[in-house]
Amino acid sequence: MPNVSARANIALIKYWGKRDSDLNLPAAGSLSLTLEALETQTSVELNEAEADLFFLHGEPADANATARVSRFLDLIRARGSRRERAIVKSSNSFPTAAGLASSASAFAALAKAACVAYEVEADDRELSILARQGSGSAARSVFGGFARMHAGHQPNGNDAFAEPFEGSKLTLGAVIAVARTGAKAVGSTEGMERTRETSPYHDAWIHQVDADLEECQLALREGDFDRLARVVEGSCLAMHANAMAARPGLIYLGAPTLWAIDRVRQLRAQGLPVCFTIDAGPHLVAFTPLASMGAVADGLKGHPDVAEIMTTGPGVGARIEANPPAGASQ
Ligand code: PMV
């Protein structure tokens, strides 16, 4: 029974908007950093039962999550010759569905574990294409370090995959100010569709992404942190401005998020190389060189609604592990 680990990633240049929602094709590219501490472990065991079973942290998952996993397994079964149902066991090293990109690590790990279990041969590019169909950001978690997602043009999505981005002179880690809230109010799929359908800013947002991707890659290659900070924060704030302009508007930022934005900018003004991004939830992620992670973590302490500060370096891509997942037994 294959046991696979994958780590979540956080985008420096954001993905927000699909060109095809059935195949989960992004309307624009994105660029992310895979993070060591945000790990999912998943095992897939073929089974003669009538339905797929999905256990999260040792407990049977709810019907929606199980249906999503089962639909994903259908994609894998359609590519191979084995048709059995499966028992999927998964556990995360971090809070699930708190807006911390758990779907990215989940579907990257599931894609690889399921391909092994169903004897489907897939190289990393094919795994990225498969993972994308579970969750857009999962395409990037197949890879370690920085990953660049291509939007592609083909209607079948065969050119919509991620690949490693090499040549950065900056080695970055992340300091995450975890806000004291539960699961996000409007998930990314629904949020993206609402934004595409109703935000007057959406075309301008999509149009800007290519230039931001170029700028981000240049800043990383040149090791120019100030340049990086400008484009990373610009991409994040433009994504949120676009989402806020949807009707009804999507507000993912909370009071501790705004407080943390201000802190990051104060720390940078004091000379620390640090910049922020925020996904579809209230947690702020600060990117900073590894040597500054401690100082940034200290600087982000002190708000009553920041429940926890996590620090993590870059992580590796999806890989097969020798041992069964901890806590995944039922
Ligand atoms: O892959 P999804 O559907 O979880 O969407 C990810 C959306 C953001 O996290 C907000 C941005 C990104 O590029 O990861």
mmCIF file of C-alpha atoms in Angstrom, residues 20-282:
data_model
loop_
_atom_site.group_PDB
_atom_site.id
_atom_site.type_symbol
_atom_site.label_atom_id
_atom_site.label_comp_id
_atom_site.label_asym_id
_atom_site.label_seq_id
_atom_site.Cartn_x
_atom_site.Cartn_y
_atom_site.Cartn_z
ATOM 1 C CA ASP A 20 -12.696 26.033 -17.627
ATOM 2 C CA SER A 21 -14.317 24.933 -14.395
ATOM 3 C CA ASP A 22 -14.970 21.308 -15.413
ATOM 4 C CA LEU A 23 -11.313 20.590 -16.076
ATOM 5 C CA ASN A 24 -10.206 23.126 -13.459
ATOM 6 C CA LEU A 25 -8.092 25.072 -15.946
ATOM 7 C CA PRO A 26 -6.612 28.333 -14.667
ATOM 8 C CA ALA A 27 -7.170 31.522 -16.664
ATOM 9 C CA ALA A 28 -3.626 32.668 -15.841
ATOM 10 C CA GLY A 29 -0.357 31.248 -14.518
ATOM 11 C CA SER A 30 0.954 31.434 -10.959
ATOM 12 C CA LEU A 31 4.163 30.936 -8.973
ATOM 13 C CA SER A 32 4.468 29.364 -5.529
ATOM 14 C CA LEU A 33 6.758 28.078 -2.814
ATOM 15 C CA THR A 34 6.183 24.585 -1.397
ATOM 16 C CA LEU A 35 6.502 24.593 2.409
ATOM 17 C CA GLU A 36 8.037 21.896 4.560
ATOM 18 C CA ALA A 37 5.803 22.150 7.638
ATOM 19 C CA LEU A 38 2.462 21.943 5.814
ATOM 20 C CA GLU A 39 2.477 18.217 5.128
ATOM 21 C CA THR A 40 -0.221 15.733 4.116
ATOM 22 C CA GLN A 41 0.318 11.983 4.199
ATOM 23 C CA THR A 42 -2.006 9.776 2.200
ATOM 24 C CA SER A 43 -2.295 6.066 1.571
ATOM 25 C CA VAL A 44 -4.509 4.362 -1.017
ATOM 26 C CA GLU A 45 -5.468 0.715 -0.671
ATOM 27 C CA LEU A 46 -7.544 -1.038 -3.341
ATOM 28 C CA ASN A 47 -10.601 -2.771 -1.982
ATOM 29 C CA GLU A 48 -13.513 -4.953 -3.101
ATOM 30 C CA ALA A 49 -16.136 -2.742 -1.405
ATOM 31 C CA GLU A 50 -18.882 -1.051 -3.432
ATOM 32 C CA ALA A 51 -17.845 2.501 -2.613
ATOM 33 C CA ASP A 52 -14.635 4.400 -2.016
ATOM 34 C CA LEU A 53 -13.955 5.151 1.641
ATOM 35 C CA PHE A 54 -12.063 8.214 2.848
ATOM 36 C CA PHE A 55 -10.663 8.594 6.375
ATOM 37 C CA LEU A 56 -9.263 11.932 7.503
ATOM 38 C CA HIS A 57 -7.196 11.807 10.693
ATOM 39 C CA GLY A 58 -8.575 8.332 11.350
ATOM 40 C CA GLU A 59 -12.259 9.390 11.152
ATOM 41 C CA PRO A 60 -14.643 8.763 8.227
ATOM 42 C CA ALA A 61 -14.763 12.004 6.228
ATOM 43 C CA ASP A 62 -18.090 13.721 5.430
ATOM 44 C CA ALA A 63 -20.071 12.897 2.276
ATOM 45 C CA ASN A 64 -18.851 15.937 0.313
ATOM 46 C CA ALA A 65 -15.170 15.292 0.958
ATOM 47 C CA THR A 66 -15.608 11.578 0.202
ATOM 48 C CA ALA A 67 -17.437 12.353 -3.068
ATOM 49 C CA ARG A 68 -14.639 14.729 -4.112
ATOM 50 C CA VAL A 69 -12.007 12.055 -3.424
ATOM 51 C CA SER A 70 -14.087 9.438 -5.244
ATOM 52 C CA ARG A 71 -14.514 11.654 -8.335
ATOM 53 C CA PHE A 72 -10.761 12.161 -8.341
ATOM 54 C CA LEU A 73 -10.154 8.396 -8.125
ATOM 55 C CA ASP A 74 -12.482 7.992 -11.146
ATOM 56 C CA LEU A 75 -9.991 10.056 -13.168
ATOM 57 C CA ILE A 76 -7.167 7.725 -12.175
ATOM 58 C CA ARG A 77 -9.256 4.579 -12.794
ATOM 59 C CA ALA A 78 -10.158 5.907 -16.253
ATOM 60 C CA ARG A 79 -6.450 5.957 -17.139
ATOM 61 C CA GLY A 80 -5.630 2.398 -16.087
ATOM 62 C CA SER A 81 -7.074 -1.091 -16.189
ATOM 63 C CA ARG A 82 -7.943 -1.594 -12.514
ATOM 64 C CA ARG A 83 -11.463 -0.729 -11.446
ATOM 65 C CA GLU A 84 -11.551 -1.595 -7.727
ATOM 66 C CA ARG A 85 -12.750 0.889 -5.140
ATOM 67 C CA ALA A 86 -10.229 2.189 -2.612
ATOM 68 C CA ILE A 87 -9.725 3.017 1.037
ATOM 69 C CA VAL A 88 -7.985 6.393 1.252
ATOM 70 C CA LYS A 89 -6.433 7.450 4.568
ATOM 71 C CA SER A 90 -5.061 10.921 4.968
ATOM 72 C CA SER A 91 -3.690 13.139 7.686
ATOM 73 C CA ASN A 92 -2.399 16.694 7.768
ATOM 74 C CA SER A 93 0.294 18.146 9.989
ATOM 75 C CA PHE A 94 -1.651 21.448 10.081
ATOM 76 C CA PRO A 95 -5.323 22.633 10.436
ATOM 77 C CA THR A 96 -7.505 21.327 7.572
ATOM 78 C CA ALA A 97 -9.615 23.807 5.563
ATOM 79 C CA ALA A 98 -8.533 26.774 7.628
ATOM 80 C CA GLY A 99 -7.412 28.537 4.484
ATOM 81 C CA LEU A 100 -3.937 27.049 4.727
ATOM 82 C CA ALA A 101 -3.870 25.390 1.318
ATOM 83 C CA SER A 102 -4.667 21.880 2.561
ATOM 84 C CA SER A 103 -6.285 20.970 -0.788
ATOM 85 C CA ALA A 104 -2.929 21.559 -2.526
ATOM 86 C CA SER A 105 -1.006 19.001 -0.486
ATOM 87 C CA ALA A 106 -4.053 16.698 -0.310
ATOM 88 C CA PHE A 107 -4.555 16.304 -4.062
ATOM 89 C CA ALA A 108 -0.833 16.213 -4.872
ATOM 90 C CA ALA A 109 -0.417 13.341 -2.388
ATOM 91 C CA LEU A 110 -3.608 11.612 -3.542
ATOM 92 C CA ALA A 111 -2.642 11.852 -7.225
ATOM 93 C CA LYS A 112 0.678 10.137 -6.617
ATOM 94 C CA ALA A 113 -0.589 7.539 -4.130
ATOM 95 C CA ALA A 114 -3.548 6.643 -6.374
ATOM 96 C CA CYS A 115 -1.372 6.316 -9.500
ATOM 97 C CA VAL A 116 0.878 3.857 -7.661
ATOM 98 C CA ALA A 117 -2.073 1.895 -6.230
ATOM 99 C CA TYR A 118 -3.913 1.698 -9.579
ATOM 100 C CA GLU A 119 -0.685 0.951 -11.485
ATOM 101 C CA VAL A 120 -1.032 4.057 -13.633
ATOM 102 C CA GLU A 121 2.277 5.359 -14.949
ATOM 103 C CA ALA A 122 2.583 9.123 -14.674
ATOM 104 C CA ASP A 123 5.648 11.372 -14.761
ATOM 105 C CA ASP A 124 5.714 14.574 -12.697
ATOM 106 C CA ARG A 125 4.101 16.620 -15.461
ATOM 107 C CA GLU A 126 1.243 14.136 -15.786
ATOM 108 C CA LEU A 127 0.889 14.040 -11.998
ATOM 109 C CA SER A 128 0.684 17.834 -12.005
ATOM 110 C CA ILE A 129 -2.070 17.716 -14.667
ATOM 111 C CA LEU A 130 -3.957 15.115 -12.630
ATOM 112 C CA ALA A 131 -3.518 16.939 -9.308
ATOM 113 C CA ARG A 132 -4.798 20.146 -10.944
ATOM 114 C CA GLN A 133 -8.137 18.458 -11.568
ATOM 115 C CA GLY A 134 -8.535 17.932 -7.804
ATOM 116 C CA SER A 135 -7.454 21.459 -6.897
ATOM 117 C CA GLY A 136 -5.744 24.085 -9.069
ATOM 118 C CA SER A 137 -3.020 24.838 -6.546
ATOM 119 C CA ALA A 138 -2.293 21.081 -6.102
ATOM 120 C CA ALA A 139 -0.612 21.068 -9.525
ATOM 121 C CA ARG A 140 2.218 23.088 -7.920
ATOM 122 C CA SER A 141 2.611 20.861 -4.825
ATOM 123 C CA VAL A 142 3.881 17.965 -6.959
ATOM 124 C CA PHE A 143 7.159 19.908 -6.913
ATOM 125 C CA GLY A 144 9.419 21.160 -4.136
ATOM 126 C CA GLY A 145 10.716 24.704 -3.772
ATOM 127 C CA PHE A 146 9.446 27.323 -6.212
ATOM 128 C CA ALA A 147 6.945 26.060 -8.797
ATOM 129 C CA ARG A 148 5.613 27.854 -11.859
ATOM 130 C CA MET A 149 2.116 26.982 -13.059
ATOM 131 C CA HIS A 150 1.280 27.429 -16.744
ATOM 132 C CA ALA A 151 -2.268 28.381 -17.693
ATOM 133 C CA GLY A 152 -1.909 26.729 -21.124
ATOM 134 C CA HIS A 153 -4.234 27.224 -24.082
ATOM 135 C CA GLN A 154 -5.406 23.751 -25.039
ATOM 136 C CA PRO A 155 -9.071 22.968 -24.274
ATOM 137 C CA ASN A 156 -8.101 19.520 -22.883
ATOM 138 C CA GLY A 157 -5.731 21.069 -20.335
ATOM 139 C CA ASN A 158 -2.670 19.059 -21.354
ATOM 140 C CA ASP A 159 -0.590 22.235 -21.317
ATOM 141 C CA ALA A 160 -1.901 23.424 -17.930
ATOM 142 C CA PHE A 161 0.727 22.051 -15.540
ATOM 143 C CA ALA A 162 3.337 23.263 -13.068
ATOM 144 C CA GLU A 163 7.096 22.759 -13.200
ATOM 145 C CA PRO A 164 9.965 23.671 -10.903
ATOM 146 C CA PHE A 165 11.221 27.247 -11.136
ATOM 147 C CA GLU A 166 15.022 27.127 -10.974
ATOM 148 C CA GLY A 167 17.616 29.820 -10.565
ATOM 149 C CA SER A 168 16.352 31.853 -7.621
ATOM 150 C CA LYS A 169 19.147 33.629 -5.772
ATOM 151 C CA LEU A 170 16.804 33.989 -2.792
ATOM 152 C CA THR A 171 16.081 31.048 -0.503
ATOM 153 C CA LEU A 172 12.861 31.917 1.255
ATOM 154 C CA GLY A 173 10.899 30.528 4.141
ATOM 155 C CA ALA A 174 7.471 31.456 5.428
ATOM 156 C CA VAL A 175 6.194 32.768 8.740
ATOM 157 C CA ILE A 176 2.456 32.202 9.036
ATOM 158 C CA ALA A 177 0.262 34.229 11.362
ATOM 159 C CA VAL A 178 -2.579 31.742 11.883
ATOM 160 C CA ALA A 179 -5.759 33.677 12.676
ATOM 161 C CA ARG A 180 -8.209 32.421 15.276
ATOM 162 C CA THR A 181 -11.068 31.401 12.947
ATOM 163 C CA GLY A 182 -12.643 28.249 11.566
ATOM 164 C CA ALA A 183 -13.082 27.132 7.970
ATOM 165 C CA LYS A 184 -13.324 29.818 5.303
ATOM 166 C CA ALA A 185 -16.747 31.240 4.480
ATOM 167 C CA VAL A 186 -16.715 30.918 0.672
ATOM 168 C CA GLY A 187 -14.386 28.283 -0.805
ATOM 169 C CA SER A 188 -11.973 29.135 -3.596
ATOM 170 C CA THR A 189 -13.958 27.422 -6.385
ATOM 171 C CA GLU A 190 -17.176 29.293 -5.628
ATOM 172 C CA GLY A 191 -15.263 32.500 -4.870
ATOM 173 C CA MET A 192 -13.404 32.386 -8.195
ATOM 174 C CA GLU A 193 -16.592 31.788 -10.176
ATOM 175 C CA ARG A 194 -18.442 34.595 -8.431
ATOM 176 C CA THR A 195 -15.512 36.929 -9.051
ATOM 177 C CA ARG A 196 -15.279 35.987 -12.737
ATOM 178 C CA GLU A 197 -19.008 36.466 -13.227
ATOM 179 C CA THR A 198 -19.526 39.697 -11.305
ATOM 180 C CA SER A 199 -16.324 41.631 -10.598
ATOM 181 C CA PRO A 200 -15.752 44.613 -12.927
ATOM 182 C CA TYR A 201 -12.015 44.246 -12.191
ATOM 183 C CA HIS A 202 -11.639 40.625 -13.258
ATOM 184 C CA ASP A 203 -10.327 41.166 -16.803
ATOM 185 C CA ALA A 204 -7.794 43.714 -15.560
ATOM 186 C CA TRP A 205 -6.643 41.242 -12.893
ATOM 187 C CA ILE A 206 -6.146 38.380 -15.369
ATOM 188 C CA HIS A 207 -4.378 40.757 -17.769
ATOM 189 C CA GLN A 208 -1.868 41.772 -15.076
ATOM 190 C CA VAL A 209 -0.747 38.258 -14.102
ATOM 191 C CA ASP A 210 1.722 37.608 -16.957
ATOM 192 C CA ALA A 211 3.638 40.826 -16.241
ATOM 193 C CA ASP A 212 3.689 39.989 -12.518
ATOM 194 C CA LEU A 213 5.015 36.502 -13.234
ATOM 195 C CA GLU A 214 7.873 37.933 -15.327
ATOM 196 C CA GLU A 215 8.677 40.514 -12.673
ATOM 197 C CA CYS A 216 8.642 37.924 -9.868
ATOM 198 C CA GLN A 217 10.935 35.539 -11.749
ATOM 199 C CA LEU A 218 13.338 38.385 -12.504
ATOM 200 C CA ALA A 219 13.383 39.517 -8.872
ATOM 201 C CA LEU A 220 14.097 35.932 -7.700
ATOM 202 C CA ARG A 221 16.835 35.414 -10.296
ATOM 203 C CA GLU A 222 18.471 38.715 -9.395
ATOM 204 C CA GLY A 223 18.036 38.172 -5.659
ATOM 205 C CA ASP A 224 16.362 41.575 -5.393
ATOM 206 C CA PHE A 225 14.106 41.340 -2.331
ATOM 207 C CA ASP A 226 12.609 44.841 -2.557
ATOM 208 C CA ARG A 227 11.570 44.184 -6.117
ATOM 209 C CA LEU A 228 10.108 40.841 -5.052
ATOM 210 C CA ALA A 229 8.165 42.411 -2.164
ATOM 211 C CA ARG A 230 6.537 44.943 -4.479
ATOM 212 C CA VAL A 231 5.243 42.375 -6.958
ATOM 213 C CA VAL A 232 4.264 39.721 -4.353
ATOM 214 C CA GLU A 233 2.221 42.171 -2.273
ATOM 215 C CA GLY A 234 0.849 43.707 -5.477
ATOM 216 C CA SER A 235 -0.405 40.342 -6.733
ATOM 217 C CA CYS A 236 -1.999 39.515 -3.372
ATOM 218 C CA LEU A 237 -3.733 42.851 -2.949
ATOM 219 C CA ALA A 238 -4.948 42.885 -6.572
ATOM 220 C CA MET A 239 -6.410 39.395 -6.105
ATOM 221 C CA HIS A 240 -8.244 40.500 -2.961
ATOM 222 C CA ALA A 241 -9.365 43.800 -4.552
ATOM 223 C CA ASN A 242 -10.845 41.762 -7.402
ATOM 224 C CA ALA A 243 -12.566 39.350 -4.996
ATOM 225 C CA MET A 244 -13.886 42.266 -2.907
ATOM 226 C CA ALA A 245 -15.325 43.816 -6.076
ATOM 227 C CA ALA A 246 -17.421 40.686 -6.744
ATOM 228 C CA ARG A 247 -21.128 40.967 -5.921
ATOM 229 C CA PRO A 248 -21.698 40.170 -3.147
ATOM 230 C CA GLY A 249 -18.118 41.049 -2.261
ATOM 231 C CA LEU A 250 -15.743 38.428 -0.880
ATOM 232 C CA ILE A 251 -13.793 39.611 2.144
ATOM 233 C CA TYR A 252 -11.264 37.053 3.276
ATOM 234 C CA LEU A 253 -9.147 39.456 5.347
ATOM 235 C CA GLY A 254 -9.939 39.811 9.038
ATOM 236 C CA ALA A 255 -8.859 42.258 11.731
ATOM 237 C CA PRO A 256 -5.699 40.246 12.593
ATOM 238 C CA THR A 257 -4.834 40.063 8.876
ATOM 239 C CA LEU A 258 -4.885 43.860 8.516
ATOM 240 C CA TRP A 259 -2.884 44.193 11.720
ATOM 241 C CA ALA A 260 -0.286 41.706 10.391
ATOM 242 C CA ILE A 261 -0.030 43.526 7.014
ATOM 243 C CA ASP A 262 0.847 46.657 8.921
ATOM 244 C CA ARG A 263 3.426 44.813 11.031
ATOM 245 C CA VAL A 264 5.120 43.316 7.958
ATOM 246 C CA ARG A 265 5.434 46.762 6.400
ATOM 247 C CA GLN A 266 6.833 48.205 9.642
ATOM 248 C CA LEU A 267 9.380 45.396 9.852
ATOM 249 C CA ARG A 268 10.421 46.025 6.237
ATOM 250 C CA ALA A 269 10.730 49.753 6.913
ATOM 251 C CA GLN A 270 13.049 48.825 9.794
ATOM 252 C CA GLY A 271 15.281 46.926 7.345
ATOM 253 C CA LEU A 272 14.021 43.318 7.504
ATOM 254 C CA PRO A 273 13.551 41.647 4.111
ATOM 255 C CA VAL A 274 9.943 40.472 4.498
ATOM 256 C CA CYS A 275 6.754 40.674 2.430
ATOM 257 C CA PHE A 276 3.259 39.243 2.810
ATOM 258 C CA THR A 277 0.648 37.300 0.924
ATOM 259 C CA ILE A 278 -2.828 36.073 1.870
ATOM 260 C CA ASP A 279 -4.909 33.240 0.375
ATOM 261 C CA ALA A 280 -8.680 32.880 0.536
ATOM 262 C CA GLY A 281 -8.706 33.085 4.335
ATOM 263 C CA PRO A 282 -7.569 35.372 7.149
#
